[in-house]
Structures are given as C-alpha cells and as structure tokens.
Coordinates of C-alpha atoms in Angstrom, one line a residue:
M98 CA 97.4 19.1 181.0
K99 CA 95.0 21.7 182.4
Q100 CA 97.8 22.7 184.8
A101 CA 100.2 23.3 181.9
Y102 CA 97.6 25.3 180.1
D103 CA 96.9 27.4 183.3
A104 CA 100.7 28.1 183.7
I105 CA 101.0 29.4 180.2
M106 CA 97.8 31.4 180.4
E107 CA 99.1 33.3 183.5
H108 CA 101.6 35.1 181.2
I109 CA 99.3 35.6 178.2
Q110 CA 96.4 38.0 178.0
L111 CA 93.6 36.5 175.9
T112 CA 90.1 37.6 175.1
D113 CA 87.3 35.2 176.1
E114 CA 86.7 34.4 172.4
R115 CA 90.4 33.3 171.9
K116 CA 90.3 31.2 175.1
R117 CA 87.2 29.4 173.9
R118 CA 88.8 28.6 170.5
I119 CA 92.0 27.2 172.1
L120 CA 90.0 25.1 174.5
D121 CA 87.8 23.8 171.7
R122 CA 90.9 22.6 169.8
L123 CA 92.5 20.8 172.8
P124 CA 90.3 17.6 172.6
A125 CA 91.5 17.0 169.0
A126 CA 95.1 17.4 170.1
L127 CA 94.6 15.1 173.1
E128 CA 92.6 12.5 171.2
H129 CA 95.6 10.3 170.5
S130 CA 96.6 10.2 174.1
A131 CA 93.8 7.6 174.7
R132 CA 95.8 4.9 172.9
P133 CA 97.2 2.1 175.1
S134 CA 100.8 2.9 174.5
S135 CA 102.2 5.2 177.1
R136 CA 104.7 6.3 174.5
W137 CA 101.9 7.7 172.3
K138 CA 100.4 9.4 175.4
G139 CA 103.6 11.2 176.0
W140 CA 104.0 12.3 172.4
A141 CA 100.4 13.6 172.3
A142 CA 100.7 15.5 175.5
A143 CA 104.0 17.1 174.3
A144 CA 102.3 18.0 171.0
A145 CA 99.4 19.7 172.7
C146 CA 101.8 21.7 174.9
F147 CA 103.8 22.7 171.8
V148 CA 100.6 24.0 170.2
L149 CA 99.8 26.1 173.2
L150 CA 103.4 27.5 173.2
L151 CA 103.1 28.4 169.6
V152 CA 99.9 30.3 170.2
G153 CA 101.5 32.1 173.2
V154 CA 104.5 33.1 171.2
S155 CA 102.3 34.5 168.3
L156 CA 100.4 36.6 170.8
F157 CA 103.5 37.9 172.6
F158 CA 105.2 38.7 169.2
P159 CA 102.5 39.7 166.7
A160 CA 103.4 39.8 163.1
A161 CA 104.6 43.2 161.7
P162 CA 101.8 45.2 160.1
S163 CA 101.7 45.1 156.3
H164 CA 101.8 48.8 156.2
P165 CA 104.5 50.4 158.4
L166 CA 103.3 52.9 161.0
P167 CA 104.2 56.5 160.1
S168 CA 107.3 57.7 161.9
Q169 CA 107.2 60.9 164.0
P170 CA 107.8 64.0 161.8
V171 CA 111.3 65.4 162.0
T172 CA 111.3 69.0 162.8
N173 CA 114.2 71.1 161.5
P174 CA 115.1 74.4 163.1
V175 CA 114.0 77.2 160.9
P176 CA 115.6 80.6 161.4
E177 CA 113.2 83.3 162.5
I178 CA 113.3 85.9 159.7
K179 CA 111.4 89.2 159.9
T180 CA 111.2 91.7 157.1
L181 CA 110.7 95.2 158.5
S182 CA 109.6 98.4 156.8
S183 CA 112.2 100.8 158.2
L184 CA 115.6 101.1 159.9
T185 CA 113.8 102.1 163.1
E186 CA 111.7 98.9 163.1
L187 CA 114.8 96.9 162.4
S188 CA 116.7 98.4 165.3
R189 CA 113.7 97.7 167.6
A190 CA 113.5 94.1 166.4
V191 CA 117.2 93.3 167.1
G192 CA 117.5 95.4 170.2
F193 CA 120.4 97.7 169.1
P194 CA 120.7 100.7 166.8
V195 CA 121.5 100.0 163.2
E196 CA 123.3 102.7 161.2
A197 CA 122.4 103.7 157.6
L198 CA 125.2 103.8 155.0
P199 CA 125.6 107.4 154.0
H200 CA 127.8 106.5 151.0
L201 CA 127.8 103.7 148.5
P202 CA 129.5 103.4 145.1
F203 CA 126.0 103.4 143.5
T204 CA 122.7 105.2 144.2
P205 CA 120.3 102.7 145.8
T206 CA 116.7 102.7 144.7
E207 CA 115.5 100.0 147.1
E208 CA 116.3 99.1 150.7
I209 CA 115.3 95.8 152.4
Y210 CA 115.4 95.5 156.2
T211 CA 115.7 92.0 157.7
A212 CA 116.1 90.7 161.2
Y213 CA 117.5 87.1 161.8
W214 CA 116.6 85.4 165.1
S215 CA 116.2 88.9 166.6
E216 CA 120.0 88.9 166.8
L217 CA 121.4 90.0 163.4
A218 CA 120.4 93.0 161.4
Q219 CA 120.7 93.1 157.7
V220 CA 120.1 96.0 155.2
T221 CA 120.2 95.2 151.5
Y222 CA 120.7 98.1 149.2
S223 CA 120.1 97.8 145.5
D224 CA 119.8 99.9 142.3
G225 CA 118.5 97.0 140.2
T226 CA 122.0 96.2 139.0
Q227 CA 124.3 96.3 142.0
T228 CA 123.7 95.3 145.6
A229 CA 125.3 96.0 149.0
V230 CA 124.6 93.9 152.0
F231 CA 125.3 95.5 155.4
R232 CA 125.1 93.4 158.6
K233 CA 125.4 94.2 162.3
S234 CA 125.3 91.9 165.3
A235 CA 126.4 91.8 168.9
G236 CA 129.9 90.3 169.6
T237 CA 133.1 90.2 167.6
E238 CA 132.6 87.2 165.3
D239 CA 132.5 87.4 161.5
N240 CA 128.8 87.7 160.7
S241 CA 129.1 88.0 156.9
G242 CA 128.2 84.4 156.2
D243 CA 130.8 84.5 153.4
Y244 CA 133.2 81.6 153.5
T245 CA 134.8 82.2 150.1
V246 CA 138.6 81.9 150.1
Y247 CA 139.7 85.1 148.5
E248 CA 143.0 85.8 146.8
T249 CA 143.7 89.0 148.7
A250 CA 143.1 90.2 152.2
L251 CA 144.1 93.6 153.5
Q252 CA 144.1 95.0 157.0
L253 CA 142.9 98.6 156.8
E254 CA 143.4 100.9 159.8
L255 CA 140.5 103.3 160.2
K256 CA 140.1 105.7 163.1
D257 CA 139.9 103.5 166.2
Y258 CA 139.2 100.1 164.6
T259 CA 140.7 97.8 161.9
V260 CA 138.8 96.6 158.8
T261 CA 139.7 93.4 156.9
L262 CA 139.1 93.8 153.1
K263 CA 138.8 90.7 151.0
G264 CA 138.9 90.3 147.2
D265 CA 141.1 89.6 144.3
A266 CA 143.2 91.4 141.7
G267 CA 140.1 93.2 140.4
G268 CA 139.3 94.8 143.8
Y269 CA 137.7 94.1 147.1
V270 CA 134.1 92.9 147.6
L271 CA 133.9 92.2 151.4
A272 CA 134.7 94.1 154.5
V273 CA 134.5 92.8 158.1
W274 CA 135.2 94.5 161.3
S275 CA 134.2 94.9 165.0
K276 CA 133.7 98.1 167.0
D277 CA 132.2 99.0 170.4
G278 CA 131.1 95.4 171.1
Y279 CA 129.4 94.8 167.7
S280 CA 130.4 93.0 164.5
Y281 CA 129.9 94.5 161.1
S282 CA 130.2 93.3 157.5
L283 CA 129.6 94.8 154.1
K284 CA 129.4 92.8 150.9
L285 CA 129.3 94.5 147.5
S286 CA 128.2 92.7 144.4
A287 CA 131.1 94.3 142.3
P288 CA 134.8 94.7 143.3
Y289 CA 136.1 98.2 144.2
P290 CA 139.6 99.5 145.0
Q291 CA 140.9 100.3 148.4
E292 CA 140.3 104.0 148.0
E293 CA 136.6 103.5 147.4
W294 CA 136.3 101.3 150.4
E295 CA 138.0 103.9 152.6
T296 CA 135.4 106.5 151.5
I297 CA 132.5 104.1 152.3
L298 CA 133.8 103.1 155.7
N299 CA 134.9 106.6 156.8
T300 CA 131.3 107.8 156.6
L301 CA 130.1 105.3 159.2

C-alpha cells in the first residue's frame, strides 16, 4: 500500500501538512483490511487507493474560483489627434505644407487646425452657422471620410487636375481631388452650384 501511495505522490506536489493529513486518514481506510476474508482485504485496499486518487485529482484540477479572475484589459487603437494653433504648426506636424483657402462662400470667424496620426491635415472654417472642412494628405486616396451615396457626381476639369463634385439637385457639398502627390477634399455644410465651386477651387 505504501508503494501505491509513493507512486501517486511522485506526480503530486503536496505540502508537509497535506501529506500528514492524508497519512493520518490511511489507518481508518485500511482498518477493514484486517478481516479474515481476503475478499474484504482486496476491497479495502482498492478503496484506499481510490481515496488517494481522488485527492490527487482534486490537487491537479483545483475547483474554479468563486470570483473569476479579471481578464487582461483590451486596448483599442486610438487615433493620435493634435490641435494646433496655426497653419504653420499644422504643416510642421504633418510634414508637408498646408494651403489656406483664399475664398469661401462665407466669411469664417474661426479656424481650427487638426493633425491626425501626423499624416492628415484638417482645417475647419466656421462662421457660427456654416462650416467648411478642408483636408490634405499624402497619396491619391479619397481622404474625405464621407461615404454618403450622393445623387449627383460631376467631373470638373480645373487647370492640370480633375475634381469630383458630389451632391444632389440642390447643389454640391463635397469636392475630392489629387494633385502633385497629395489628396485633397473640401466639405461644405450647405450645397452650392458648380459656379461657386469653380471660384473656390480656382483660388487654390
């Protein structure tokens, strides 16, 4: 019986206190083995081994804690957004020159300069009622972030580049284009006709 115990204990790590408790309980489990019948001896020995195996299994596979352990915090990528105080600082933050808009269909009273991931420049013009959002980034992809399906799209040829105007029957609100390795977009809060857009874009 001692051999069976030693064989099990080789695979179980117990403290001295737990070993003592198990050994103290073994005489009670083996008490019935002293009966004359060899049949009872076999059953008692088997029962003692079974007790030891149950103890071993409980140590190998401890019960789940009543309170689950906290999981690792999930980190979500957050865009690096910087608000700058001038067009010069915005250009420095993104690494390329950002042009001012000389003409808009309203007179702006506020300008907000924002850099996203140090890759995209945005200037928001506002007069308190209307807004114009101008964006510039390296490459040729549409950087407007506007995925609206508009009723009307117009290809407008200006100087040495082509502008796509998007809007509906009331006028156009979005212009996207690429020029000299950069992507541009201009979003107005109110629709304007083609002629007004041509005036805006020809001043750039």
